[in-house]
Coordinates of C-alpha atoms and ligand atoms in Angstrom, one line a residue:
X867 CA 0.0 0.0 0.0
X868 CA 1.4 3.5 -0.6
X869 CA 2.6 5.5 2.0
X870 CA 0.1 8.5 2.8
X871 CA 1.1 12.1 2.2
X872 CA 1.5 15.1 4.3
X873 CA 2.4 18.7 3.2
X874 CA 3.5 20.2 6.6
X875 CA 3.7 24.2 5.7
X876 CA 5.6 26.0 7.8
X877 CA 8.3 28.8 7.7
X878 CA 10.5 27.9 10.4
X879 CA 13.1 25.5 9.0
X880 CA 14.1 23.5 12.1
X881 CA 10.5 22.8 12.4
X882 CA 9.8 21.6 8.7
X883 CA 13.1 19.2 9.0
X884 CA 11.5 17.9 12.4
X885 CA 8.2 17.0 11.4
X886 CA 9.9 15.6 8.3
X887 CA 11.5 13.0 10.4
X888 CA 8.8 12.0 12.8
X889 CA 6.8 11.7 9.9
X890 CA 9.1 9.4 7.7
X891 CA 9.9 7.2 11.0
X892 CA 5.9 6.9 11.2
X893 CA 5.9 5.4 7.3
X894 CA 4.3 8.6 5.9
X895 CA 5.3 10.7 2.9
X896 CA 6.2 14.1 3.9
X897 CA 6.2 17.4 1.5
X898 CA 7.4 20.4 2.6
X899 CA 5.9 24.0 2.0
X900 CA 8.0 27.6 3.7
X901 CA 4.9 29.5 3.0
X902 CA 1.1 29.6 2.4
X903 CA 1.8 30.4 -1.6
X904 CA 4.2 27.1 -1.8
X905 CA 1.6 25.3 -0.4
X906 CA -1.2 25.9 -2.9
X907 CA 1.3 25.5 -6.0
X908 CA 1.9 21.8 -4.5
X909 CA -1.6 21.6 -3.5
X910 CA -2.9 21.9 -7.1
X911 CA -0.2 19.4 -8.5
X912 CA -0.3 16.3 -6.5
X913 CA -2.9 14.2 -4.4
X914 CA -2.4 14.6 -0.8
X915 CA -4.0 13.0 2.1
X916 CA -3.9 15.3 4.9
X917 CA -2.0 19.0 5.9
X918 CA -0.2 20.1 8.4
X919 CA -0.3 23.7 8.7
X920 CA 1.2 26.8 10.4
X921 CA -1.2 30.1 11.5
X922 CA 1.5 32.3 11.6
X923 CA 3.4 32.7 8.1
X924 CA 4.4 35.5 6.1
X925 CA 2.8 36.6 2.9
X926 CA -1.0 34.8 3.1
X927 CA -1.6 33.2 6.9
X928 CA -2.6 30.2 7.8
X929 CA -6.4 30.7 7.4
X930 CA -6.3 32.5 4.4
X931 CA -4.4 29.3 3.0
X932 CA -7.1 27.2 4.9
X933 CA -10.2 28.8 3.3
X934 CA -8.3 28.1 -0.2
X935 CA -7.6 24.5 0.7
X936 CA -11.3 24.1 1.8
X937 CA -12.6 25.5 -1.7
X938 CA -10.1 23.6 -3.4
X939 CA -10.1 20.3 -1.4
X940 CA -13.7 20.5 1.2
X941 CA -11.9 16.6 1.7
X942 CA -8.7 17.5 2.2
X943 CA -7.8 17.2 6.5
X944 CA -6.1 19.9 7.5
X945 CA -4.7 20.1 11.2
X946 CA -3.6 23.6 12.4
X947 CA -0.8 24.5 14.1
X948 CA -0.7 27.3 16.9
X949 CA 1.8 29.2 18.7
X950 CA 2.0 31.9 21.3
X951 CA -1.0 34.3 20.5
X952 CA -3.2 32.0 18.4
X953 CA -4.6 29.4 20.4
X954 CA -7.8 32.0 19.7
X955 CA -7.5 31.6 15.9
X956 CA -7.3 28.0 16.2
X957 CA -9.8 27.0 17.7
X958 CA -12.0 29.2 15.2
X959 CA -10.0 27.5 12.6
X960 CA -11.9 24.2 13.5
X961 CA -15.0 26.4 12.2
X962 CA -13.5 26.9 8.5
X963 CA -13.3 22.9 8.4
X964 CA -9.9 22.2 10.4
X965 CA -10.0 19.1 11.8
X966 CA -7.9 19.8 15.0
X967 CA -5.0 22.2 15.8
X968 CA -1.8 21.5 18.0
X969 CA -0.2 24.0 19.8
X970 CA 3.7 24.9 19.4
X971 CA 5.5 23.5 21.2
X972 CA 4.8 20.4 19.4
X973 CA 4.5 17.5 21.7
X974 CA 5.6 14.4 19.5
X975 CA 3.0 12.3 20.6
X976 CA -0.5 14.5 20.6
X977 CA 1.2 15.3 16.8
X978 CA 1.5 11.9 15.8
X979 CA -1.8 10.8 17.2
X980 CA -3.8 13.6 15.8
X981 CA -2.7 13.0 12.5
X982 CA -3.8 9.4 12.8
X983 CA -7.2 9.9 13.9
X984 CA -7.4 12.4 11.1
X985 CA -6.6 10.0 8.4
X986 CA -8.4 7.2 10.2
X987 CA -11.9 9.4 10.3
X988 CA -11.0 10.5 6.5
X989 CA -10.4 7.2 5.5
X990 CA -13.9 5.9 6.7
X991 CA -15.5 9.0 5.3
X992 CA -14.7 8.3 2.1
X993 CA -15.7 4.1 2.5
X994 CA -19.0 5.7 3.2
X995 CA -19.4 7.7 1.0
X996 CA -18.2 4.7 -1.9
X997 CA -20.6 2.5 0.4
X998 CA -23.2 5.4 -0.3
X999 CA -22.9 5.6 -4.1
X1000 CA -22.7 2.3 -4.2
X1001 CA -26.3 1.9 -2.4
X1002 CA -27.9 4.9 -4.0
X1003 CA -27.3 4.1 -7.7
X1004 CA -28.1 0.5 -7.6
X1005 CA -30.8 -1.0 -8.9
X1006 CA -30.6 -4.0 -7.4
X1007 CA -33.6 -5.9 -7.0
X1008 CA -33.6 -7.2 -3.0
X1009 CA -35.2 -10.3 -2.1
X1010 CA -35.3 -14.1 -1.7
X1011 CA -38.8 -15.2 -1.5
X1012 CA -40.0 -16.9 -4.5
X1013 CA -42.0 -14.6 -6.0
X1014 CA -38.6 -12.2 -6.1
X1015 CA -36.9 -15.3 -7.5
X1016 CA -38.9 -15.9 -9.9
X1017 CA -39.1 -12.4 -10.9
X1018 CA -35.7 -12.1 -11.7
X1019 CA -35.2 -15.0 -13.4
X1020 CA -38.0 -13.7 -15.7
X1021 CA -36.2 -10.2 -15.9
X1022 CA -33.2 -12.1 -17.1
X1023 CA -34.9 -14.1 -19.6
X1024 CA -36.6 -11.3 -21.1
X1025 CA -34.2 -8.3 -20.6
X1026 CA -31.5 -9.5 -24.0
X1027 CA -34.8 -9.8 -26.1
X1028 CA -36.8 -6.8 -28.0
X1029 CA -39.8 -7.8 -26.6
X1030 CA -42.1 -5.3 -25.1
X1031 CA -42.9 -5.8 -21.3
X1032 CA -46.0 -4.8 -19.7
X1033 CA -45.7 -4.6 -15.8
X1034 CA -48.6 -4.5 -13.8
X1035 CA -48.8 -3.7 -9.8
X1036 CA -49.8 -2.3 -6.7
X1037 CA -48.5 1.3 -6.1
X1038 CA -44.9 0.8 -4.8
X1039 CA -44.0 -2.8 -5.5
X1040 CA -40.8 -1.8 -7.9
X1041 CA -42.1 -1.4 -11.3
X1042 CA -39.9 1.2 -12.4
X1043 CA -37.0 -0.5 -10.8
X1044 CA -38.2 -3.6 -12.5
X1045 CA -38.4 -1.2 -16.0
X1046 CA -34.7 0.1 -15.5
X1047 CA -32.7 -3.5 -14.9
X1048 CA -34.6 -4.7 -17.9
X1049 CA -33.1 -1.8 -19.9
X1050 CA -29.4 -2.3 -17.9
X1051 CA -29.6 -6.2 -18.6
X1052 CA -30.5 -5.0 -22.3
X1053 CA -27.8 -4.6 -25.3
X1054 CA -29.2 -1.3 -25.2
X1055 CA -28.1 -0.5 -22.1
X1056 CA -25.3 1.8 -23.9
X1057 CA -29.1 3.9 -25.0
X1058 CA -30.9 6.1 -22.8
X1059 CA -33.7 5.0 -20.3
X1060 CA -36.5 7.3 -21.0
X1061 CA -39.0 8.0 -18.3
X1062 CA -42.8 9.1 -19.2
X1063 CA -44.7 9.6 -16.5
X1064 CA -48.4 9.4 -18.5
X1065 CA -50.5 10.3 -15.3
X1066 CA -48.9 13.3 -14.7
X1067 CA -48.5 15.3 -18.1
X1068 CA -51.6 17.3 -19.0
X1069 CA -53.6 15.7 -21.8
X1070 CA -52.8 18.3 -23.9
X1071 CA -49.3 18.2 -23.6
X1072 CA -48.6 14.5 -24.0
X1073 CA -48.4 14.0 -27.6
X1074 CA -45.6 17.2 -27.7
X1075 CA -44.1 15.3 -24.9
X1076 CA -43.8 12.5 -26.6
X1077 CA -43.1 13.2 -30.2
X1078 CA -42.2 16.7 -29.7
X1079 CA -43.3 19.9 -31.5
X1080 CA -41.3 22.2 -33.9
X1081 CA -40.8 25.8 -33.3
X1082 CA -44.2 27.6 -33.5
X1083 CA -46.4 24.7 -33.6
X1084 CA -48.4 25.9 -30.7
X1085 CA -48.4 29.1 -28.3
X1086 CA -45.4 28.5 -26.6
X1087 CA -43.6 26.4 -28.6
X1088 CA -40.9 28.7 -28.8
X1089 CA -38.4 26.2 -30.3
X1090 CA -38.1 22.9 -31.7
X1091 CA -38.3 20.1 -29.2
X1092 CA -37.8 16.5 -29.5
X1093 CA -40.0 14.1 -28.0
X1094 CA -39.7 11.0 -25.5
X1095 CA -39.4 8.6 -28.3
X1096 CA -36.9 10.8 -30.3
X1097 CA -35.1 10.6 -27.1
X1098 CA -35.2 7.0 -26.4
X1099 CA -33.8 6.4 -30.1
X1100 CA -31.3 2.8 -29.6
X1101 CA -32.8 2.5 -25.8
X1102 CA -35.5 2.1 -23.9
X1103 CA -39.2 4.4 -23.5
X1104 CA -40.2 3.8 -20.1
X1105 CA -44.4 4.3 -20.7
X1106 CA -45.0 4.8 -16.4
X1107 CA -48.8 4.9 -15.6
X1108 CA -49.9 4.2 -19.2
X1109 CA -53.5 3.1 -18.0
X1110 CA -53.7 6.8 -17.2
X1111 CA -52.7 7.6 -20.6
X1112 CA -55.8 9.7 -23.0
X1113 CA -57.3 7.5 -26.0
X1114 CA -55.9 10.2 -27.9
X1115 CA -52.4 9.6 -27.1
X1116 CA -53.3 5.7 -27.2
X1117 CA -54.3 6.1 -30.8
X1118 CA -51.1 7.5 -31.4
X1119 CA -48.5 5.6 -29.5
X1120 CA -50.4 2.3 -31.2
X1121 CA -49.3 3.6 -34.7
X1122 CA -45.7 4.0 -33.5
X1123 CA -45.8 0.1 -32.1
X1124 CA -47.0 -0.9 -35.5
X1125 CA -44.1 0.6 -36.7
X1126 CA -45.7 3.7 -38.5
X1127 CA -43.0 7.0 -38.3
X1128 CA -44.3 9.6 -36.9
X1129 CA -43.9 13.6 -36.6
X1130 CA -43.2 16.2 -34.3
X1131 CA -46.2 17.9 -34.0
X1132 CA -46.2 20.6 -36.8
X1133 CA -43.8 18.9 -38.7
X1134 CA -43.9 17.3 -41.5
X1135 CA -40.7 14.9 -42.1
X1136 CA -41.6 11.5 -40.6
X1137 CA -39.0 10.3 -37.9
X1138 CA -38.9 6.7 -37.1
X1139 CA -36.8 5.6 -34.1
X1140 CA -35.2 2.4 -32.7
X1141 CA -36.8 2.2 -29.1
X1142 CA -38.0 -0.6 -27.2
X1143 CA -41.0 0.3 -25.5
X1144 CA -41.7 -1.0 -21.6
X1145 CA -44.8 -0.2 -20.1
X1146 CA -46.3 -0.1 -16.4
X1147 CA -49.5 0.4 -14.6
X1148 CA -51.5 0.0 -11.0
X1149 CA -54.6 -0.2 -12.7
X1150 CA -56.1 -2.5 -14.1
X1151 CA -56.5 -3.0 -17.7
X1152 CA -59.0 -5.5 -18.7
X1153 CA -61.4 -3.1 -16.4
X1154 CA -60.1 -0.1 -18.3
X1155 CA -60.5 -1.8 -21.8
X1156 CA -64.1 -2.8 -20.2
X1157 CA -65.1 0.8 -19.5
X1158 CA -63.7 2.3 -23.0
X1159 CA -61.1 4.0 -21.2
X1160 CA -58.2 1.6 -22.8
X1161 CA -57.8 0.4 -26.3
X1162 CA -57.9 -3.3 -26.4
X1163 CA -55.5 -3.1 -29.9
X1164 CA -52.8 -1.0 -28.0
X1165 CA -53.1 -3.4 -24.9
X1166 CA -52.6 -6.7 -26.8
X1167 CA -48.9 -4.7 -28.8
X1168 CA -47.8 -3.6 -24.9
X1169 CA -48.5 -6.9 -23.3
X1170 CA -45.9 -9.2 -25.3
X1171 CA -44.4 -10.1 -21.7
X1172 CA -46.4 -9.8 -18.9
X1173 CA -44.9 -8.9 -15.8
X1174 CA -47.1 -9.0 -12.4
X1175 CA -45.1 -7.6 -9.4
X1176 CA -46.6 -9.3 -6.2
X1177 CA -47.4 -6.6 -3.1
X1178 CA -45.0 -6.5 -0.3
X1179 CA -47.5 -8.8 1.7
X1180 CA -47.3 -11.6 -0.7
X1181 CA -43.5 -11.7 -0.2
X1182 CA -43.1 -10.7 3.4
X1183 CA -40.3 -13.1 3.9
X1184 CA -37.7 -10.2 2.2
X1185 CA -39.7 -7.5 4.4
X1186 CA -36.8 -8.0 7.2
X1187 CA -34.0 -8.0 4.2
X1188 CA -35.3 -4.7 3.0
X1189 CA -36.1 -2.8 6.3
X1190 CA -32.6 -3.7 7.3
X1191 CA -31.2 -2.3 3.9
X1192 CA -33.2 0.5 4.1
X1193 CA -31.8 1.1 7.6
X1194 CA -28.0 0.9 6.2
X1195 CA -28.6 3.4 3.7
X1196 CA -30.5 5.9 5.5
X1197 CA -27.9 6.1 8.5
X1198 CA -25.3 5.9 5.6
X1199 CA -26.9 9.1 3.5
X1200 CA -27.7 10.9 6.7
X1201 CA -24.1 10.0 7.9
X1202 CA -25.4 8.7 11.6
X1203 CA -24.2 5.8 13.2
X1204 CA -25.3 2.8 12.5
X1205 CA -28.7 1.5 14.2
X1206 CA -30.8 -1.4 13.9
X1207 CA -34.1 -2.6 14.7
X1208 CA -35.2 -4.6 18.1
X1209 CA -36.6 -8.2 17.3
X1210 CA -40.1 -7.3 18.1
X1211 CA -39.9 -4.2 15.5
X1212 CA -38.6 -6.6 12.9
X1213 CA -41.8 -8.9 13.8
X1214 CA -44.2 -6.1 13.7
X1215 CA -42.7 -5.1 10.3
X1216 CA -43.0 -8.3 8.9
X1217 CA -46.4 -8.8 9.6
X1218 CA -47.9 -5.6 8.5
X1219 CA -49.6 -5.3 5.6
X1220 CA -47.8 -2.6 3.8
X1221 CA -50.7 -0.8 1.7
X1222 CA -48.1 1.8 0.0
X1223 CA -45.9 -1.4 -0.9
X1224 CA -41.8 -1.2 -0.2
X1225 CA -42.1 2.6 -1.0
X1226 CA -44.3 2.5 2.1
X1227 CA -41.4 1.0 3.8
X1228 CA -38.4 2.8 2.6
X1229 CA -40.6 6.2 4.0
X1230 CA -40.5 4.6 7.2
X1231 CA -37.6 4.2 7.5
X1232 CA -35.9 7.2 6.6
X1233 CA -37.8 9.0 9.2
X1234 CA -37.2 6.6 11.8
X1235 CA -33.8 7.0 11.1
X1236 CA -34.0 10.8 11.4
X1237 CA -36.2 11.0 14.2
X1238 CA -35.4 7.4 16.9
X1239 CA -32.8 9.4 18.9
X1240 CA -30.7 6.1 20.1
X1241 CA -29.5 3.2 18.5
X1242 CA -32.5 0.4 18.6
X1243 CA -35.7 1.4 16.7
X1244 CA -38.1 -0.1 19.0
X1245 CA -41.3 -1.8 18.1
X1246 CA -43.2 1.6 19.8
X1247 CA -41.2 3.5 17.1
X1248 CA -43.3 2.3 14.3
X1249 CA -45.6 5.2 13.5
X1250 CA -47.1 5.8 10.3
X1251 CA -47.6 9.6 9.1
X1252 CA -51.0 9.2 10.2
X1253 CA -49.9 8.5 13.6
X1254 CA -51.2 4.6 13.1
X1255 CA -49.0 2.2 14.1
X1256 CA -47.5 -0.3 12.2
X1257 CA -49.2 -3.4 13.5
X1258 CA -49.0 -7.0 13.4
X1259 CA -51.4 -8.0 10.7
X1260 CA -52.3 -11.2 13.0
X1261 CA -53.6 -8.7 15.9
X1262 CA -54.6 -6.4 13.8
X1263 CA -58.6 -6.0 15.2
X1264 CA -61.3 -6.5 12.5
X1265 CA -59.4 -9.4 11.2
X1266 CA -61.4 -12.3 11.9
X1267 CA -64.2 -10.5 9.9
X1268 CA -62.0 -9.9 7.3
X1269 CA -60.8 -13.9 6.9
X1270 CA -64.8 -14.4 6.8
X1271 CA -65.4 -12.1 4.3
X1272 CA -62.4 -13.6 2.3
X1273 CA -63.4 -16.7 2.8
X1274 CA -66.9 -16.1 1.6
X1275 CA -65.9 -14.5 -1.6
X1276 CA -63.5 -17.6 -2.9
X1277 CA -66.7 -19.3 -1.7
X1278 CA -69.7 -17.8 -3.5
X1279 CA -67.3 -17.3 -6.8
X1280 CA -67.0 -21.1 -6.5
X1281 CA -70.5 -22.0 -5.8
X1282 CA -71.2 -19.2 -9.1
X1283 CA -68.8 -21.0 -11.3
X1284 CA -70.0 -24.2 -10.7
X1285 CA -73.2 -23.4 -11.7
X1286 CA -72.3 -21.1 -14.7
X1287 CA -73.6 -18.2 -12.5
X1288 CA -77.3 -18.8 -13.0
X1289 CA -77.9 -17.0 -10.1
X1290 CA -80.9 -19.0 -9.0
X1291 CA -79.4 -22.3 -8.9
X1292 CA -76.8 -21.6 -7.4
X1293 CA -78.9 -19.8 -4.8
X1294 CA -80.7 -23.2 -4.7
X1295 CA -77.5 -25.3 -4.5
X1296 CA -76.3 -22.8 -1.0
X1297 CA -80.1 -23.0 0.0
X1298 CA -79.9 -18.7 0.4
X1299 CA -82.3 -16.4 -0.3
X1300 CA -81.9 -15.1 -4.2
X1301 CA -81.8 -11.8 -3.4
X1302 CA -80.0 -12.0 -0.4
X1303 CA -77.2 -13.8 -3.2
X1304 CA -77.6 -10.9 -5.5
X1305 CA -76.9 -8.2 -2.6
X1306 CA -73.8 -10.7 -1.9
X1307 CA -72.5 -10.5 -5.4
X1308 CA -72.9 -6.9 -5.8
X1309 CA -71.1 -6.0 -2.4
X1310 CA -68.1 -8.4 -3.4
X1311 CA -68.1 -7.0 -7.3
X1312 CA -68.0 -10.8 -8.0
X1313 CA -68.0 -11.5 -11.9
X1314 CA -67.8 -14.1 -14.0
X1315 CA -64.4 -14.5 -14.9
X1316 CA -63.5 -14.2 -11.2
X1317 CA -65.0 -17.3 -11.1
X1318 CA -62.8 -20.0 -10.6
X1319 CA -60.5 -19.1 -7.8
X1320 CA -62.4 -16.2 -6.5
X1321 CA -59.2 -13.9 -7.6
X1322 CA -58.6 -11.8 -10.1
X1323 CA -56.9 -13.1 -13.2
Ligands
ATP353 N1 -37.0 -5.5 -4.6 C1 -36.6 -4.3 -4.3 N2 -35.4 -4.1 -3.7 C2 -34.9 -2.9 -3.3 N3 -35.6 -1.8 -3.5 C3 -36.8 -1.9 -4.0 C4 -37.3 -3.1 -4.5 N4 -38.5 -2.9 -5.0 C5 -38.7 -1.5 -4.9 N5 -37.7 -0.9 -4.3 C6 -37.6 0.5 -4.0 O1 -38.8 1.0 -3.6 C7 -39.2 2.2 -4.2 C8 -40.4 2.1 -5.0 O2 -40.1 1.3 -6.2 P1 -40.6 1.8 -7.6 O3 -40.6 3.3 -7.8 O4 -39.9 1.0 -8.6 O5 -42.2 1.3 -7.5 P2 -43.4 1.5 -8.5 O6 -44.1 0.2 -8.6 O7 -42.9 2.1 -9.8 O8 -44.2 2.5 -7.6 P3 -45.4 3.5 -8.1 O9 -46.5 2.7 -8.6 O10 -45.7 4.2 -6.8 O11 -44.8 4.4 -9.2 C9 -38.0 2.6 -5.0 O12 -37.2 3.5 -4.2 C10 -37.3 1.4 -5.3 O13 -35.9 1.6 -5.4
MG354 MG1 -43.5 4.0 -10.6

């Protein structure tokens, strides 16, 4: 490993030459700087690891060459060194972002020792922060239940291909993360990932948004602008929320997947693009193509590979794996020490029912890990912003009504199926009242292709 370096700046001579020897003996790299000026020049030319650094010098002082060193360097330690008449100075010098002063006369020890510590803490700051990068850029899917397992192995099957992915879920259960490994596992991952979020650009200004609009189109379109799928030319159009997305827009991202070019709006030269499209919604679908508000043709071209992301309580086994992950990252970004959950909290996680889904989670946890003061998040500590707790789904009260009214829908849709939902025979078959079977069906929204398993399909 190479030795680390130390620019000791100081204009006494005997002093440089001293340090330079207790520093050598002590396996560090020593530079040596007679004045602020000399310091800076060497600063700006080679990587150092910490400075050791005089108040008192002639030309620019000791804190003027600090401040530099901080603007230059923020990472830079620098430990200051006081003599008679500055102790004051140093110890505001620790303001500026000195790590620590010594005061002249140097005692051999406290000099060697503070230097350490100051390495030690920088070296750790900057494993965190690589730790913290690290964390914050990945895309890593957590997880080992099987419906994570299987996931992935679907991801992996489907990301080298051009096929077009539709993934459905619950609000929060990682379809965009889902959407981006695709497009990293992808040959095009050298292309752009392009994001459109569908629910949240005005109906009016989708189609500029996503085939953009040349100069003077429309009021306000003050220059030419290219569109999402311009963008995503060689990689990847994200399509986020696309249940949410007009029929208009529909009707015109389906001529696109058929392969038609298409045109900025006021334009007139047709521009076709390379991009493979992945879609994702929370709603669903077949209930939208039902009601008119979704185009059956443009479903059937976005659905080549179905993807259905499971809710959190589905998979609750990798609940504890991502609270704990959470945690790490949290105390990493916010740079606290580290903390970790009691048992009980971990149970109490793992049990709830998680509503909002892992984004649900990862909320939590960043404000527990802002506002539990001490070490152990406790299981009292889990608040919701509501101010509900996070409870164990198993004591959670209402919940033996809830397991009868579950039980009763699988039930009925059964009993329905069986007898090709004619209503009155089945009514027969469960001796109930046929009316009192009707008001059943209606308050579960049973219908007929629920049938079979009383689920959704
Ligand atoms: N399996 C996982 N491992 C690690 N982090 C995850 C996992 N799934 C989701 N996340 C994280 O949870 C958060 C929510 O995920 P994401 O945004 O992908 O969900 P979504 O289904 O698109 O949600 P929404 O419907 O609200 O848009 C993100 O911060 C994501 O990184
Ligand atoms: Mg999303």
């Amino acid at each position: 490993m190479p030795s680390e370096t130390i620019l000791v700046v100081d204009d006494e001579k005997s002093i440089l030459t001293a340090l330079k020897g207790i520093l050598e003996d002590e396996g560090y790299e020593a530079v040596l700087a007679g004045s602020g000026e000399e310091a800076l020049s060497i600063l700006n030319e080679r990587p150092l690891d910490l400075v050791l650094l005089d108040i008192w010098l002639p030309g620019k002082d000791g804190v003027a060459v600090l401040r530099e060193i901080k603007t230059l360097n923020p990472g830079l330690p620098v430990i200051m060194m006081s003599g008679h008449g500055t102790i004051e100075t140093a110890v505001s010098s620790t303001k500026l972002g000195a790590y620590d002063f010594i005061e002249k006369p140097l005692s051999l020890e406290k000099t060697v020792l503070v230097i350490r510590h100051a390495l030690e803490q920088n070296r750790l700051h900057h494993e965190n922060e690589a730790l913290r990068r690290r964390m914050e850029e990945s895309v890593e899917i957590l997880g080992s239940s099987p419906a994570i397992l299987e996931l992935k192995g679907q991801i992996a099957r489907a990301a080298p291909s051009q096929g077009r992915v539709l993934i459905t879920g619950e609000n929060g259960t990682g379809k965009e993360l889902i959407a981006r490994s695709i497009h990293l596992l992808s040959p095009r991952r050298g292309g752009a990932f392009v994001e459109v979020n569908c629910a949240a650009i005005p109906e009016e200004l989708i189609e500029s948004e996503l085939f953009g609009h040349e100069r003077g189109a429309f009021t306000g379109a003050i220059s030419r602008r290219q569109g999402k799928f311009e963008l995503a030319n060689g990689g990847t159009i994200f399509l986020d929320e696309v249940g949410d997305m007009s029929i208009k827009a529909q009707a015109k991202v389906l001529r696109v997947l058929e392969g038609h070019p298409f045109e900025r709006i006021g334009g007139t030269q047709p521009i076709a693009v390379d991009t493979r499209v992945i879609a994702a919604t929370n709603k669903d679908l077949g209930e939208r193509i039902g009601s008119g508000q979704f185009r059956e043709d443009l479903y059937y071209r976005l659905n080549v590979i179905p993807f259905c992301v499971p809710p959190l309580r589905e998979r609750s086994g990798d609940i504890r794996l991502l609270a704990e992950h959470f945690l790490k990252l949290f105390t990493l970004q916010t740079g606290q020490k580290a903390k970790k959950f009691s048992d009980e909290a971990l149970r109490r996680l793992s049990l709830h029912r998680w509503p909002g889904n892992i984004r649900e989670l990862k909320n939590l946890v960043e404000r527990l890990v802002i506002m539990v003061p001490g070490d152990v998040i406790g299981a009292d500590d889990l608040m919701l912003p509501g101010g509900s707790a996070v409870i164990a789904e198993e004591s959670r009260p209402g919940s033996y009504r809830e397991a009868r009214l579950a039980f009763e829908k699988v039930f009925l849709s059964k009993a329905l199926g069986r007898n090709g939902w004619n209503v009155t025979q089945t009514a027969r078959e469960l001796q109930l009242e046929r009316s009192h079977l009707h008001k059943k069906i209606k308050f579960f929204g049973l219908q007929p292709r629920q049938a079979v398993e009383g689920r959704e399909s």
